[in-house]
PDB file of C-alpha atoms in Angstrom:
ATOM      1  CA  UNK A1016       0.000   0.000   0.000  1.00  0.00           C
ATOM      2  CA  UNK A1017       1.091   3.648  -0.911  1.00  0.00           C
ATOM      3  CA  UNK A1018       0.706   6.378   2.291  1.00  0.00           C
ATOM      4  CA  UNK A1019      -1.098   9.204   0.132  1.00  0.00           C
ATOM      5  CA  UNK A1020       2.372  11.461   0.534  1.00  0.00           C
ATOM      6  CA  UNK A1021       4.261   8.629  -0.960  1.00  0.00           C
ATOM      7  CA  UNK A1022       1.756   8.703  -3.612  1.00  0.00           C
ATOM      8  CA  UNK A1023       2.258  12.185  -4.710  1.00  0.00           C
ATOM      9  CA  UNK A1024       6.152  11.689  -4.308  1.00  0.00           C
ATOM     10  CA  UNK A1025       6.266   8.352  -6.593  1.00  0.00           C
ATOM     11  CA  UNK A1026       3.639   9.984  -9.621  1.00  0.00           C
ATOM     12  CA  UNK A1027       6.117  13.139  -9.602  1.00  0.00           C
ATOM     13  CA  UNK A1028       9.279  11.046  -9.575  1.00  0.00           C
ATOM     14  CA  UNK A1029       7.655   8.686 -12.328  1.00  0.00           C
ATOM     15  CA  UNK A1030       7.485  11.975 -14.715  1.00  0.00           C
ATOM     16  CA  UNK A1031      11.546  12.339 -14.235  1.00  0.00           C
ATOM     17  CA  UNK A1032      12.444   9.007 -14.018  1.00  0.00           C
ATOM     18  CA  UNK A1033      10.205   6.696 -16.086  1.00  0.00           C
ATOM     19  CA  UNK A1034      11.903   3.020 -14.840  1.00  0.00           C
ATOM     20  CA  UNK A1035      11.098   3.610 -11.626  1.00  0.00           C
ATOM     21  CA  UNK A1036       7.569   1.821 -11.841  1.00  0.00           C
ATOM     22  CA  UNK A1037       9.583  -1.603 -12.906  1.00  0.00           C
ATOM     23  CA  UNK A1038      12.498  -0.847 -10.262  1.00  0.00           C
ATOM     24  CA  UNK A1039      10.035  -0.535  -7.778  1.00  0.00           C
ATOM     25  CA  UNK A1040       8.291  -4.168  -8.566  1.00  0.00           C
ATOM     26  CA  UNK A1041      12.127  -5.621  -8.767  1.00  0.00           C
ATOM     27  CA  UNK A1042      12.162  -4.113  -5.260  1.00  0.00           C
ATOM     28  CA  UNK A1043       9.097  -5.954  -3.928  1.00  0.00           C
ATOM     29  CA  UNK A1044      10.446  -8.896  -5.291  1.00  0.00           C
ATOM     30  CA  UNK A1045      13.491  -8.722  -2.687  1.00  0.00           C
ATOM     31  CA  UNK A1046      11.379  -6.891   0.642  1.00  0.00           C
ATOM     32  CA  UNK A1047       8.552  -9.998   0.122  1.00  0.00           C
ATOM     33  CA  UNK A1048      11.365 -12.742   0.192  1.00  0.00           C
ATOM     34  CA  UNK A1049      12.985 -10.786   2.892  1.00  0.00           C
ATOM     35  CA  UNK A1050      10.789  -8.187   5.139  1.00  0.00           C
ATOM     36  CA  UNK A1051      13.365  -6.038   6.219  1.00  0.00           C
ATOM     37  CA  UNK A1052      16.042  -6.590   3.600  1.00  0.00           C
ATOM     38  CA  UNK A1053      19.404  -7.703   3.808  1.00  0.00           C
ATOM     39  CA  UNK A1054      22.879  -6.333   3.562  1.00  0.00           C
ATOM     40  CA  UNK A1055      24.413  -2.372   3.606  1.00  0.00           C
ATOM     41  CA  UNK A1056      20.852  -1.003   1.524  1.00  0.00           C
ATOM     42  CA  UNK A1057      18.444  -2.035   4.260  1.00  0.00           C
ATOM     43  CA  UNK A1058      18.015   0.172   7.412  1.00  0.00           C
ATOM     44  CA  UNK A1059      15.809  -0.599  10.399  1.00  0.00           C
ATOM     45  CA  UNK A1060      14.841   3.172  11.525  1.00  0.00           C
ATOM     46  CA  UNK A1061      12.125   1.526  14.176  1.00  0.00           C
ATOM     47  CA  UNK A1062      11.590  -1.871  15.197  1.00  0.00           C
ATOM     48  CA  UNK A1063       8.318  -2.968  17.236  1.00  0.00           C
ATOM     49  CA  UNK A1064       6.821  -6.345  18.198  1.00  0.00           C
ATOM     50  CA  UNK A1065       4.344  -6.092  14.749  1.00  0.00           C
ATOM     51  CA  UNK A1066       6.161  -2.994  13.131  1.00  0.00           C
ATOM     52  CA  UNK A1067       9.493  -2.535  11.120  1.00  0.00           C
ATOM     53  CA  UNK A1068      10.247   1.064   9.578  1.00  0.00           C
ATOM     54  CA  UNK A1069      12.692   0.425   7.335  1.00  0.00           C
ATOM     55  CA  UNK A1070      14.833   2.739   4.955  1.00  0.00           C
ATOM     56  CA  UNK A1071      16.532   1.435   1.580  1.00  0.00           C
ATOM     57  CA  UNK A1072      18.151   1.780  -1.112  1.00  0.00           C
ATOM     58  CA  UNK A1073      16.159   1.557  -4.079  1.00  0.00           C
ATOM     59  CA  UNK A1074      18.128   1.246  -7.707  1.00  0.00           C
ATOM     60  CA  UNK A1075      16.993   3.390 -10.089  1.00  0.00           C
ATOM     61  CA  UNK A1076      17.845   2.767 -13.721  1.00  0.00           C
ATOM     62  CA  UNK A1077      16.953   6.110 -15.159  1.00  0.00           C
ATOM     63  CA  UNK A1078      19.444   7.707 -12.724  1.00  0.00           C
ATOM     64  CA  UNK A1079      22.299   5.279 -14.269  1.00  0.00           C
ATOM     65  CA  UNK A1080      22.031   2.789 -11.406  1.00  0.00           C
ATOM     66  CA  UNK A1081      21.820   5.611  -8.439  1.00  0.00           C
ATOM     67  CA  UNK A1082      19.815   5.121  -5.991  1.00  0.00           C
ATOM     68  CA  UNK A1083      16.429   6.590  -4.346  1.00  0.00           C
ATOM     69  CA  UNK A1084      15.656   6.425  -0.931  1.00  0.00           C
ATOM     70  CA  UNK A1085      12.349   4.632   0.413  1.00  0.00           C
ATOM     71  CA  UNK A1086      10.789   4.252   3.440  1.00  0.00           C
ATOM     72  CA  UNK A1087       8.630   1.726   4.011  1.00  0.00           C
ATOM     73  CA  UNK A1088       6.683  -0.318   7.125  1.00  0.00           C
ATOM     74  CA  UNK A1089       6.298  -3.645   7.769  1.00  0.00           C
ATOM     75  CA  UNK A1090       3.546  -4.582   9.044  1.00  0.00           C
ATOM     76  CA  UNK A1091       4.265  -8.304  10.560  1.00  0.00           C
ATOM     77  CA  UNK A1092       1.085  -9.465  12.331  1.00  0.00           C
ATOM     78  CA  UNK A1093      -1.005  -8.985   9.293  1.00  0.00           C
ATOM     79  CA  UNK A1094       2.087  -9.464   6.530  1.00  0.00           C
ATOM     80  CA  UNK A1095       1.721  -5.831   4.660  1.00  0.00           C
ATOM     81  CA  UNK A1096       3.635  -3.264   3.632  1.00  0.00           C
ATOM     82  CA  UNK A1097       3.014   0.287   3.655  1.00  0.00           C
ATOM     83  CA  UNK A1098       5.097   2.859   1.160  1.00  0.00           C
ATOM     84  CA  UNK A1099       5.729   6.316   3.753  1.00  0.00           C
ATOM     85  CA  UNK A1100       8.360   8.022   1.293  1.00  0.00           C
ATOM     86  CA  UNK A1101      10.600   8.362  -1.428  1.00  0.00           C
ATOM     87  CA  UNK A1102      13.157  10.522  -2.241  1.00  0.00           C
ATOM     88  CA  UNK A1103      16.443  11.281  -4.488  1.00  0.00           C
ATOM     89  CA  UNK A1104      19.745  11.722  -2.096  1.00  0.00           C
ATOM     90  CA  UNK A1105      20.723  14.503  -4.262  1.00  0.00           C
ATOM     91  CA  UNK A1106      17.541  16.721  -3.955  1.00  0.00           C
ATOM     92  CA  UNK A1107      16.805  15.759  -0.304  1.00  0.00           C
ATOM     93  CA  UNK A1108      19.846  15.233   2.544  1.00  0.00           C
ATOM     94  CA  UNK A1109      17.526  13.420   4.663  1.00  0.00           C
ATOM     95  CA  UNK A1110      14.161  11.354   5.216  1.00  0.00           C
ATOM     96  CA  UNK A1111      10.977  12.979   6.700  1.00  0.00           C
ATOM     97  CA  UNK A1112      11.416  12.247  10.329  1.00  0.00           C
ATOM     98  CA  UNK A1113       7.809  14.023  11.318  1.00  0.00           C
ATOM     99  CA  UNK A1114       6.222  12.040   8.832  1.00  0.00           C
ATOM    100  CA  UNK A1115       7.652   8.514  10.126  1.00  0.00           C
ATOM    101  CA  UNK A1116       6.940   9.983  14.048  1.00  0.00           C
ATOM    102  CA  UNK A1117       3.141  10.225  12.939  1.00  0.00           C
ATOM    103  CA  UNK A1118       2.847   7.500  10.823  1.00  0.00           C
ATOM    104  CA  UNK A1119       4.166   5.261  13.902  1.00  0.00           C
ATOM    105  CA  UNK A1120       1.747   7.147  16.310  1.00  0.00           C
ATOM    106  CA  UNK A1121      -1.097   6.241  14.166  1.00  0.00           C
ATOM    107  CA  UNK A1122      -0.223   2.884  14.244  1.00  0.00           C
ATOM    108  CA  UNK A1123      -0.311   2.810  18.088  1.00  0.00           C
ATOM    109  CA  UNK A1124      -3.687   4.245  18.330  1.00  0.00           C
TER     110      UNK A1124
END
C-alpha cells in the first residue's frame, strides 16, 4: 500500500524518471522474500513487536544505477507493507522524520 504522501512523491518522480515503476516491482520482489532486507541497503529506523520502519536503497535505472531512498513499514502481524516516502539523495539530505513519528503514532492508536 502507498501512504497518500508517498503517492504524490512516486507519480512526480515517475514523470523524471520513467523506470522507476519496474524498479520498484524488482524491489518488492526482494522486501517480500525478505521483510526487512538484507545487507548495507536495508536500514531498520524503528523496530516494534508487529512494526518494522525500514529505509533502503532503491536502484533506479533512469538515474544510471543511483539510488532513491524509500521508506517503508512492515507490518508483521497482518504481513503488509506500507510505502511512507521516497526521495532522491541529491535533492533531499535526509528522510521525513515528522512524517515517520506520525505514521508510527497512528499505528499505536
Amino acid at each position: 500500500s502507498y501512504s497518500p504522501e508517498f503517492q504524490k512523491e512516486f507519480d512526480r518522480f515517475l514523470k523524471k524518471y520513467r523506470s522507476l515503476s519496474d524498479d520498484l516491482k524488482s524491489f518488492e520482489k526482494v522486501i517480500f522474500a525478505f521483510s526487512t532486507g538484507f545487507g548495507k541497503n536495508f536500514t531498520v529506523m524503528y523496530d516494534s513487536v508487529n512494526l518494522k520502519i525500514v529505509k533502503a536503497r532503491l536502484m533506479c535505472k533512469s538515474l544510471r544505477n543511483r539510488n532513491i531512498r524509500i521508506i517503508y513499514a512492515y507490518h508483521e502481524a497482518v504481513l503488509t507493507f506500507m510505502y511512507i516516502e521516497i526521495y532522491y539523495k541529491g535533492d533531499k539530505n535526509n528522510e521525513d522524520k515528522e512524517r515517520i513519528k506520525e505514521y508510527i503514532s497512528k499505528f499505536k492508536k
